[in-house]
CSV table of C-alpha atoms and ligand atoms in Angstrom, one decimal:
chain,number,residue,atom,x,y,z
A,1,MET,CA,6.0,51.3,16.4
A,2,THR,CA,7.0,48.4,18.6
A,3,THR,CA,9.8,46.2,17.3
A,4,ILE,CA,10.1,42.5,18.1
A,5,ASN,CA,13.5,40.9,17.6
A,6,VAL,CA,13.8,37.5,16.1
A,7,GLY,CA,16.9,35.2,16.2
A,8,LEU,CA,17.5,32.5,13.7
A,9,LEU,CA,19.5,29.2,14.2
A,10,GLY,CA,20.4,27.9,10.8
A,11,LEU,CA,20.6,29.5,7.4
A,12,GLY,CA,20.1,26.5,5.1
A,13,THR,CA,17.3,26.4,2.5
A,14,VAL,CA,14.4,27.2,4.8
A,15,GLY,CA,16.4,29.6,7.0
A,16,SER,CA,17.4,31.6,3.9
A,17,GLY,CA,13.8,31.8,2.9
A,18,VAL,CA,12.8,33.1,6.3
A,19,ALA,CA,15.6,35.7,6.3
A,20,LYS,CA,14.6,36.8,2.8
A,21,ILE,CA,11.0,37.3,3.7
A,22,MET,CA,11.9,39.1,7.0
A,23,ILE,CA,14.2,41.5,5.3
A,24,GLU,CA,12.5,42.0,1.9
A,25,GLU,CA,9.0,42.1,3.2
A,26,ALA,CA,9.7,44.1,6.4
A,27,ASP,CA,7.5,47.0,5.4
A,28,LEU,CA,4.6,44.8,4.3
A,29,LEU,CA,4.8,42.9,7.5
A,30,SER,CA,4.8,46.1,9.6
A,31,GLN,CA,1.8,47.3,7.8
A,32,LYS,CA,-0.1,44.1,8.3
A,33,LEU,CA,0.9,43.6,11.9
A,34,GLY,CA,1.1,47.1,13.3
A,35,HIS,CA,4.6,46.3,14.7
A,36,ASN,CA,8.0,45.6,13.3
A,37,LEU,CA,9.7,42.2,13.1
A,38,ARG,CA,13.5,42.5,13.0
A,39,LEU,CA,15.9,39.8,12.2
A,40,ALA,CA,18.4,40.5,14.9
A,41,LYS,CA,20.9,37.7,14.7
A,42,VAL,CA,21.4,34.6,12.6
A,43,CYS,CA,23.6,31.7,13.8
A,44,VAL,CA,25.3,29.7,11.1
A,45,ARG,CA,27.9,26.9,11.1
A,46,ASN,CA,30.1,28.6,8.5
A,47,LEU,CA,30.2,32.3,7.9
A,48,SER,CA,31.5,31.9,4.3
A,49,SER,CA,29.0,29.3,3.0
A,50,ARG,CA,27.2,30.0,-0.3
A,51,ARG,CA,23.5,30.6,0.4
A,52,ASN,CA,20.2,31.2,-1.4
A,53,PHE,CA,19.9,34.5,0.4
A,54,SER,CA,22.6,36.4,2.3
A,55,PRO,CA,21.5,38.6,5.2
A,56,PRO,CA,23.9,41.5,6.2
A,57,THR,CA,27.1,40.0,7.5
A,58,GLU,CA,26.9,42.1,10.7
A,59,ILE,CA,24.0,40.0,12.0
A,60,LEU,CA,25.7,36.6,11.3
A,61,THR,CA,27.4,34.7,14.1
A,62,THR,CA,28.7,31.2,14.6
A,63,GLU,CA,27.9,31.4,18.4
A,64,PRO,CA,24.5,30.0,19.3
A,65,GLY,CA,24.7,31.9,22.6
A,66,GLU,CA,24.3,35.2,20.7
A,67,VAL,CA,20.7,34.0,19.9
A,68,VAL,CA,19.8,31.6,22.7
A,69,GLY,CA,19.5,33.2,26.1
A,70,GLN,CA,19.6,36.8,24.8
A,71,PRO,CA,17.0,38.8,26.7
A,72,ASP,CA,16.5,41.2,23.8
A,73,ILE,CA,15.6,38.3,21.4
A,74,PRO,CA,12.2,36.9,22.6
A,75,VAL,CA,11.7,34.7,19.6
A,76,VAL,CA,14.1,31.9,18.5
A,77,VAL,CA,13.6,30.1,15.2
A,78,GLU,CA,15.3,26.7,15.0
A,79,LEU,CA,16.0,25.7,11.4
A,80,MET,CA,19.2,23.7,11.9
A,81,GLY,CA,17.6,20.3,11.6
A,82,GLY,CA,18.9,17.1,13.2
A,83,LEU,CA,18.4,16.1,16.9
A,84,GLU,CA,21.5,17.7,18.5
A,85,PRO,CA,22.4,20.4,19.1
A,86,ALA,CA,18.9,21.4,18.1
A,87,ARG,CA,17.3,19.7,21.2
A,88,THR,CA,19.7,21.3,23.7
A,89,LEU,CA,19.3,24.8,22.1
A,90,VAL,CA,15.5,24.6,22.0
A,91,LEU,CA,15.4,23.5,25.7
A,92,GLN,CA,17.8,26.3,26.6
A,93,ALA,CA,15.8,28.9,24.8
A,94,LEU,CA,12.6,27.8,26.5
A,95,SER,CA,14.3,27.8,29.9
A,96,ALA,CA,15.6,31.3,29.2
A,97,GLY,CA,12.1,32.5,28.6
A,98,GLN,CA,12.3,32.7,24.8
A,99,HIS,CA,9.5,31.5,22.5
A,100,VAL,CA,10.5,28.9,19.9
A,101,VAL,CA,9.5,28.3,16.3
A,102,THR,CA,10.9,25.2,14.6
A,103,ALA,CA,10.4,23.2,11.4
A,104,ASN,CA,12.2,20.2,12.9
A,105,LYS,CA,9.7,17.2,12.7
A,106,ALA,CA,12.3,14.7,13.7
A,107,LEU,CA,13.2,16.7,16.8
A,108,LEU,CA,9.6,16.9,17.9
A,109,ALA,CA,8.7,13.3,17.0
A,110,VAL,CA,11.6,12.0,19.0
A,111,HIS,CA,11.9,14.5,21.9
A,112,GLY,CA,8.4,16.0,21.7
A,113,ARG,CA,7.4,15.0,25.2
A,114,GLU,CA,10.4,16.6,26.8
A,115,ILE,CA,10.2,19.8,24.7
A,116,PHE,CA,6.4,20.3,25.0
A,117,GLN,CA,6.7,19.7,28.8
A,118,LYS,CA,9.4,22.3,29.0
A,119,ALA,CA,7.3,24.8,27.0
A,120,ALA,CA,4.4,24.1,29.4
A,121,GLU,CA,6.5,24.6,32.5
A,122,THR,CA,8.1,27.8,31.3
A,123,GLY,CA,4.8,29.2,29.8
A,124,ARG,CA,6.5,29.7,26.5
A,125,GLU,CA,5.4,28.8,23.0
A,126,ILE,CA,6.8,26.1,20.8
A,127,LYS,CA,5.3,26.4,17.3
A,128,PHE,CA,5.9,24.0,14.5
A,129,GLU,CA,3.6,24.7,11.5
A,130,ALA,CA,6.4,24.2,9.0
A,131,ALA,CA,7.2,20.7,10.4
A,132,VAL,CA,4.2,19.2,8.7
A,133,ALA,CA,3.2,19.6,5.1
A,134,GLY,CA,5.3,22.7,4.3
A,135,ALA,CA,3.2,25.6,3.3
A,136,ILE,CA,-0.2,24.1,4.3
A,137,PRO,CA,-1.4,25.6,7.6
A,138,VAL,CA,-2.7,22.3,8.9
A,139,ILE,CA,-1.3,22.7,12.5
A,140,ARG,CA,-3.2,25.9,13.0
A,141,ILE,CA,-6.4,24.4,11.6
A,142,LEU,CA,-6.2,21.4,13.9
A,143,LYS,CA,-5.3,23.6,16.9
A,144,GLU,CA,-7.8,26.4,16.3
A,145,GLY,CA,-10.4,26.1,13.6
A,146,LEU,CA,-11.3,22.5,14.3
A,147,THR,CA,-11.0,22.6,18.1
A,148,ALA,CA,-14.7,21.9,18.7
A,149,ASN,CA,-14.4,18.6,16.8
A,150,ARG,CA,-13.8,15.1,17.9
A,151,ILE,CA,-11.4,14.2,15.1
A,152,GLN,CA,-12.3,10.9,13.6
A,153,SER,CA,-9.6,10.5,11.0
A,154,VAL,CA,-6.6,12.2,9.5
A,155,PHE,CA,-5.2,11.1,6.1
A,156,GLY,CA,-2.1,12.7,4.5
A,157,ILE,CA,0.3,12.7,1.7
A,158,LEU,CA,3.1,14.1,3.7
A,159,ASN,CA,6.3,13.6,1.7
A,160,GLY,CA,6.9,15.4,-1.6
A,161,THR,CA,9.9,13.3,-2.7
A,162,THR,CA,8.0,10.0,-2.6
A,163,ASN,CA,4.8,11.6,-4.1
A,164,HIS,CA,6.9,12.8,-7.0
A,165,ILE,CA,8.4,9.4,-7.5
A,166,LEU,CA,5.1,7.6,-7.3
A,167,THR,CA,3.6,10.1,-9.7
A,168,ARG,CA,6.3,9.3,-12.3
A,169,MET,CA,5.8,5.5,-11.7
A,170,THR,CA,2.0,6.0,-12.2
A,171,LYS,CA,2.0,8.2,-15.2
A,172,ASP,CA,5.2,7.1,-17.0
A,173,ALA,CA,5.5,3.4,-16.0
A,174,MET,CA,9.0,4.1,-14.6
A,175,THR,CA,10.7,1.7,-12.1
A,176,PHE,CA,11.4,3.0,-8.6
A,177,GLN,CA,15.1,3.2,-9.3
A,178,ALA,CA,14.6,5.2,-12.5
A,179,ALA,CA,12.1,7.6,-10.9
A,180,LEU,CA,14.4,8.1,-7.9
A,181,ALA,CA,17.4,8.8,-10.1
A,182,GLU,CA,15.4,11.4,-12.1
A,183,ALA,CA,14.1,13.0,-8.9
A,184,GLN,CA,17.7,13.3,-7.6
A,185,GLN,CA,18.8,14.9,-10.9
A,186,SER,CA,15.9,17.4,-10.7
A,187,GLY,CA,16.6,18.3,-7.0
A,188,TYR,CA,13.4,16.7,-5.8
A,189,ALA,CA,15.3,13.9,-3.9
A,190,GLU,CA,18.3,14.1,-1.6
A,191,ALA,CA,21.6,12.4,-2.4
A,192,ASP,CA,20.8,10.0,0.5
A,193,PRO,CA,17.0,9.6,0.1
A,194,THR,CA,16.6,7.0,2.9
A,195,ASN,CA,14.6,9.3,5.2
A,196,ASP,CA,12.1,10.1,2.5
A,197,VAL,CA,11.8,6.8,0.6
A,198,GLU,CA,11.7,4.6,3.6
A,199,GLY,CA,8.8,6.7,5.1
A,200,PHE,CA,10.6,8.1,8.2
A,201,ASP,CA,10.1,11.7,7.3
A,202,ALA,CA,6.3,11.2,6.7
A,203,ALA,CA,6.1,9.1,9.9
A,204,HIS,CA,7.5,11.9,11.9
A,205,LYS,CA,4.9,14.2,10.5
A,206,LEU,CA,2.2,11.6,11.3
A,207,VAL,CA,3.3,11.6,14.9
A,208,LEU,CA,2.7,15.3,15.1
A,209,LEU,CA,-0.7,15.2,13.4
A,210,THR,CA,-1.7,12.4,15.7
A,211,ALA,CA,-0.7,14.4,18.8
A,212,LEU,CA,-2.7,17.4,17.6
A,213,SER,CA,-5.7,15.3,16.6
A,214,TYR,CA,-6.0,13.0,19.6
A,215,GLY,CA,-3.7,14.3,22.3
A,216,VAL,CA,-1.6,11.1,22.0
A,217,LEU,CA,2.1,11.4,21.2
A,218,PRO,CA,3.1,8.0,19.7
A,219,GLN,CA,6.6,6.9,18.9
A,220,VAL,CA,7.4,6.0,15.3
A,221,SER,CA,8.1,2.5,16.6
A,222,ASP,CA,4.5,2.2,17.8
A,223,PHE,CA,3.1,1.9,14.3
A,224,HIS,CA,3.7,0.3,10.9
A,225,VAL,CA,6.0,2.3,8.7
A,226,GLU,CA,6.7,1.1,5.1
A,227,GLY,CA,8.4,3.1,2.4
A,228,VAL,CA,8.0,2.9,-1.4
A,229,THR,CA,11.2,1.1,-2.4
A,230,ARG,CA,9.6,-2.2,-3.2
A,231,LEU,CA,6.9,-1.0,-5.5
A,232,GLU,CA,7.0,-2.2,-9.1
A,233,PRO,CA,5.5,-0.8,-12.3
A,234,GLU,CA,3.2,-3.8,-12.5
A,235,ASP,CA,1.6,-2.7,-9.2
A,236,PHE,CA,0.6,0.6,-10.7
A,237,THR,CA,-0.8,-1.0,-13.9
A,238,ALA,CA,-2.9,-3.4,-11.9
A,239,ALA,CA,-4.0,-0.7,-9.5
A,240,ALA,CA,-5.3,1.3,-12.5
A,241,GLU,CA,-7.2,-1.7,-13.8
A,242,PHE,CA,-9.1,-1.9,-10.5
A,243,GLY,CA,-9.7,1.9,-10.4
A,244,TYR,CA,-7.0,2.7,-7.9
A,245,VAL,CA,-3.8,4.8,-7.7
A,246,ILE,CA,-0.9,4.1,-5.3
A,247,LYS,CA,0.1,6.8,-2.8
A,248,LEU,CA,2.3,6.8,0.3
A,249,LEU,CA,-0.6,7.5,2.7
A,250,ALA,CA,-0.3,8.5,6.3
A,251,VAL,CA,-3.4,7.4,8.4
A,252,SER,CA,-4.3,8.2,11.9
A,253,THR,CA,-7.9,7.2,12.8
A,254,LEU,CA,-9.9,6.5,15.9
A,255,ASP,CA,-11.6,3.1,15.9
A,256,GLN,CA,-15.0,4.2,17.2
A,257,ALA,CA,-15.8,0.6,18.2
A,258,ASP,CA,-12.9,0.0,20.6
A,259,GLY,CA,-11.6,3.5,21.3
A,260,ARG,CA,-8.1,2.6,20.0
A,261,LEU,CA,-6.0,4.5,17.5
A,262,GLU,CA,-5.0,3.1,14.2
A,263,ILE,CA,-1.8,4.7,13.0
A,264,ARG,CA,0.0,3.6,9.8
A,265,LEU,CA,2.2,4.8,7.0
A,266,HIS,CA,2.5,2.6,3.9
A,267,PRO,CA,1.9,2.5,0.2
A,268,THR,CA,-1.8,2.5,-0.2
A,269,MET,CA,-4.3,2.0,-3.0
A,270,LEU,CA,-6.8,4.8,-3.1
A,271,PRO,CA,-9.9,5.1,-5.4
A,272,ALA,CA,-8.7,7.0,-8.5
A,273,LYS,CA,-11.6,9.4,-8.2
A,274,SER,CA,-10.7,10.5,-4.6
A,275,LEU,CA,-9.3,14.0,-4.1
A,276,MET,CA,-6.2,12.5,-2.5
A,277,ALA,CA,-5.5,10.4,-5.6
A,278,GLY,CA,-5.3,13.6,-7.7
A,279,VAL,CA,-2.4,15.1,-5.6
A,280,ASN,CA,0.6,14.7,-7.8
A,281,GLY,CA,4.3,15.6,-8.0
A,282,VAL,CA,5.9,17.2,-4.9
A,283,MET,CA,2.5,18.4,-3.6
A,284,ASN,CA,1.3,17.4,-0.1
A,285,ALA,CA,-2.3,17.0,1.1
A,286,VAL,CA,-4.1,16.4,4.4
A,287,MET,CA,-7.7,15.4,4.8
A,288,ILE,CA,-9.2,15.8,8.3
A,289,ARG,CA,-12.5,14.2,9.2
A,290,GLY,CA,-14.1,16.0,12.2
A,291,HIS,CA,-17.4,14.8,13.8
A,292,ALA,CA,-18.9,18.3,13.3
A,293,SER,CA,-16.9,19.7,10.4
A,294,GLY,CA,-17.1,16.7,8.1
A,295,ASP,CA,-14.2,16.3,5.7
A,296,ILE,CA,-11.7,19.2,5.2
A,297,PHE,CA,-9.2,18.7,2.4
A,298,LEU,CA,-6.0,20.8,2.2
A,299,SER,CA,-3.4,20.7,-0.5
A,300,GLY,CA,-0.2,22.6,-1.2
A,301,ALA,CA,3.6,22.6,-1.5
A,302,GLY,CA,5.0,20.3,1.1
A,303,ALA,CA,8.7,21.4,0.8
A,304,GLY,CA,10.9,24.0,-0.7
A,305,MET,CA,12.6,27.3,0.4
A,306,MET,CA,9.7,29.8,0.1
A,307,PRO,CA,6.7,27.5,0.9
A,308,THR,CA,8.3,26.2,4.1
A,309,ALA,CA,9.4,29.7,5.0
A,310,SER,CA,5.8,30.9,4.6
A,311,ALA,CA,4.8,28.5,7.3
A,312,VAL,CA,7.6,29.5,9.6
A,313,MET,CA,6.7,33.1,9.2
A,314,GLY,CA,3.1,32.3,10.2
A,315,ASP,CA,4.4,31.0,13.5
A,316,ILE,CA,6.8,34.0,14.0
A,317,ILE,CA,3.9,36.4,13.3
A,318,GLU,CA,1.5,34.6,15.7
A,319,THR,CA,4.1,34.6,18.4
A,320,SER,CA,4.9,38.3,17.9
A,321,ARG,CA,1.2,39.1,18.2
A,322,ASP,CA,1.0,37.3,21.5
A,323,LEU,CA,4.1,39.1,22.7
A,324,ARG,CA,2.7,42.4,21.7
A,325,ALA,CA,-0.6,41.7,23.5
A,326,GLY,CA,1.5,40.8,26.5
A,327,SER,CA,-0.3,37.5,26.8
A,328,ALA,CA,0.8,33.9,27.5
A,329,PRO,CA,0.4,31.6,24.5
A,330,GLN,CA,-3.2,31.9,23.3
A,331,VAL,CA,-3.2,28.4,22.0
A,332,PRO,CA,-1.0,25.8,23.8
A,333,ALA,CA,1.5,23.9,21.6
A,334,LEU,CA,-0.5,20.8,21.2
A,335,GLY,CA,-3.9,22.3,22.0
A,336,TRP,CA,-4.2,19.6,24.7
A,337,LYS,CA,-3.5,20.4,28.3
A,338,ASN,CA,-2.3,16.9,29.1
A,339,LEU,CA,-1.4,14.2,26.6
A,340,GLN,CA,-4.0,11.5,26.6
A,341,SER,CA,-3.1,7.8,27.0
A,342,TRP,CA,-5.3,6.1,24.4
A,343,SER,CA,-3.6,3.1,23.1
A,344,VAL,CA,-2.4,2.4,19.6
A,345,LYS,CA,-3.8,-0.7,17.9
A,346,PRO,CA,-1.1,-3.2,16.9
A,347,GLN,CA,-1.0,-3.5,13.1
A,348,GLN,CA,-1.7,-7.2,13.4
A,349,GLU,CA,-5.2,-6.4,14.7
A,350,ILE,CA,-6.1,-3.8,12.0
A,351,ARG,CA,-8.7,-4.8,9.4
A,352,LEU,CA,-8.2,-3.7,5.8
A,353,SER,CA,-8.8,-4.7,2.3
A,354,TYR,CA,-5.7,-6.0,0.5
A,355,PHE,CA,-4.4,-6.2,-3.0
A,356,LEU,CA,-2.3,-9.4,-3.5
A,357,ARG,CA,-0.2,-10.0,-6.6
A,358,PHE,CA,0.9,-13.7,-6.8
A,359,THR,CA,3.1,-15.0,-9.6
A,360,VAL,CA,2.3,-18.7,-10.2
A,361,ILE,CA,2.7,-21.6,-12.6
A,362,ASP,CA,-0.3,-21.8,-14.9
A,363,LYS,CA,-1.7,-25.3,-14.1
A,364,PRO,CA,-5.0,-26.7,-12.8
A,365,GLY,CA,-5.7,-26.3,-9.1
A,366,VAL,CA,-3.4,-23.3,-8.3
A,367,LEU,CA,-6.2,-20.7,-8.0
A,368,SER,CA,-8.2,-23.1,-5.9
A,369,ALA,CA,-5.2,-23.8,-3.7
A,370,ILE,CA,-4.6,-20.1,-3.1
A,371,SER,CA,-8.3,-19.3,-2.5
A,372,GLY,CA,-8.5,-22.3,-0.2
A,373,ILE,CA,-5.7,-21.0,1.9
A,374,LEU,CA,-7.3,-17.5,2.0
A,375,GLY,CA,-10.7,-19.0,2.9
A,376,ARG,CA,-9.2,-21.1,5.8
A,377,HIS,CA,-7.8,-17.9,7.2
A,378,ASP,CA,-11.1,-16.1,7.1
A,379,ILE,CA,-10.2,-13.9,4.1
A,380,SER,CA,-12.9,-13.3,1.6
A,381,ILE,CA,-12.0,-12.6,-2.1
A,382,ALA,CA,-13.7,-9.5,-3.6
A,383,GLN,CA,-12.2,-9.7,-7.1
A,384,ALA,CA,-9.6,-11.9,-8.9
A,385,ILE,CA,-7.9,-11.5,-12.3
A,386,GLN,CA,-5.4,-13.8,-14.0
A,387,LYS,CA,-2.9,-12.2,-16.4
A,388,SER,CA,-0.8,-13.7,-19.2
A,389,PHE,CA,2.7,-15.2,-18.7
A,390,GLU,CA,5.4,-12.8,-17.5
A,391,PRO,CA,8.8,-14.1,-18.5
A,392,ALA,CA,10.6,-11.8,-16.0
A,393,ARG,CA,8.7,-13.4,-13.1
A,394,GLY,CA,8.6,-16.9,-14.5
A,395,GLY,CA,4.8,-17.4,-14.2
A,396,VAL,CA,1.4,-15.9,-14.7
A,397,THR,CA,0.2,-13.0,-12.5
A,398,LEU,CA,-2.8,-13.7,-10.3
A,399,ILE,CA,-4.3,-10.6,-8.7
A,400,ILE,CA,-6.6,-10.9,-5.8
A,401,LEU,CA,-8.5,-8.1,-4.1
A,402,THR,CA,-9.8,-9.1,-0.7
A,403,HIS,CA,-12.7,-7.8,1.4
A,404,LYS,CA,-11.6,-6.5,4.8
A,405,ALA,CA,-9.6,-8.9,6.8
A,406,ARG,CA,-7.4,-8.9,9.9
A,407,GLU,CA,-3.7,-8.2,9.1
A,408,MET,CA,-2.7,-11.1,11.3
A,409,ASP,CA,-4.9,-13.6,9.3
A,410,LEU,CA,-3.6,-12.1,6.0
A,411,GLN,CA,0.0,-12.5,7.0
A,412,ALA,CA,-0.6,-16.1,8.2
A,413,ALA,CA,-2.3,-16.9,4.9
A,414,LEU,CA,0.6,-15.4,2.8
A,415,ALA,CA,3.1,-17.4,4.9
A,416,GLU,CA,1.2,-20.6,4.1
A,417,ALA,CA,0.8,-19.7,0.4
A,418,GLU,CA,4.6,-19.0,0.1
A,419,LYS,CA,5.1,-22.7,0.7
A,420,LEU,CA,3.2,-23.7,-2.5
A,421,ASP,CA,5.5,-25.0,-5.2
A,422,ALA,CA,3.4,-23.2,-7.8
A,423,LEU,CA,4.6,-19.7,-6.6
A,424,THR,CA,7.5,-18.6,-8.7
A,425,ALA,CA,8.2,-15.1,-7.2
A,426,PRO,CA,7.5,-13.4,-3.9
A,427,THR,CA,3.9,-12.3,-3.4
A,428,ARG,CA,3.3,-8.5,-3.4
A,429,LEU,CA,0.9,-7.0,-0.9
A,430,ILE,CA,-0.5,-3.4,-1.0
A,431,ARG,CA,-3.1,-2.2,1.5
A,432,VAL,CA,-6.3,-0.6,0.2
A,433,GLU,CA,-8.1,2.4,1.6
A,434,ASN,CA,-11.7,3.0,0.5
A,435,GLN,CA,-12.8,5.4,3.2
A,436,ILE,CA,-11.3,8.5,1.6
B,501,HSE,N1,11.9,15.9,2.3
B,501,HSE,C1,10.6,16.3,2.6
B,501,HSE,C2,9.7,15.9,1.4
B,501,HSE,C3,10.4,17.7,2.9
B,501,HSE,O1,10.2,15.4,0.4
B,501,HSE,O2,8.5,16.2,1.5
B,501,HSE,C4,10.8,18.0,4.3
B,501,HSE,O3,10.1,17.2,5.3
């Protein structure tokens, strides 16, 4: 039986999972594939680190050159994370004629153009199923099963840490700080959670979903990214009263009217009865709307040693099948020959419904002053509720749900409202998504 060698760069959580499957499931894989996959070399930073799974010591090395550039290792799996030396090693591997599998979303979101270009030049594969939504095979579905579709929208819950925190805030009325501390204690959040809670991790994944869906590779700086750190328990209570839940939602959608892309990642109110609203805890989900397929909804584990390793293994297996067939990559990395140049709509021009939570002094004329400001900025009120006095915020809560309005107008109205003496605390704004 043919044997295909695989080299691994990095033996952290996901790398250990990949090594474990390759070694423990070797027979099963051979039976399913009709060829052997052999873990030939694993490059680690420190030979004596404690690991979740320890491969035989004779295949460990601290020298990346024992994996990258080795002619008898046609598949290199990059699971080191970070931008460097991952970028350099991936480019070197592609240049040396090796195929690359990676789970590194930040690397591809930041250096994707250079890396995809190199893969195209060298005719090698760069696969990245594990970079988006962990175990969910969404990349393959976008690249293959849905190829015939004009993708209209992609929505996602792409970060397990924040989804866990928001679930606790929804179900147990916890503050953000308490939910984060609990997530850290349970191992669902990192000691430095910035990348997750500020939305950068999900934004990197959204870049990749956008590239696959529309052939456009945006930069994170091209779109609005807002994390979950400013959400308060009152936002969740009010959302429930209006029939919504709050999720950190990634959105990439084509505005049919003007042909521009709307890309955004921010806390979003979703109808409580939507499938996406029921995705709780560390789970991820992606909904793809194709012109022919209609809505496809996928959900599964977005992180963790074995779920992510499952996705990496899918890429290794697919690459090994192409190698065995002696063919060039059957499906190019992005599924688009050349990246398209459609433009991304500035957030200021996007039209959405908004949830606004004002805290005001309870006296005659305040509601009329606020509604007057909204009206002058062309913002129509869909619903309004006034709540009782909240000592912590020094006023009564006034919640307004708007019809669709331009973000630019909404921001101008809020800036004007902030000048009213009647406001006793900063106004909270959460965007609403009803198309899901
Ligand atoms: N930290 C990520 C999450 C997983 O919480 O979903 C890796 O992207």
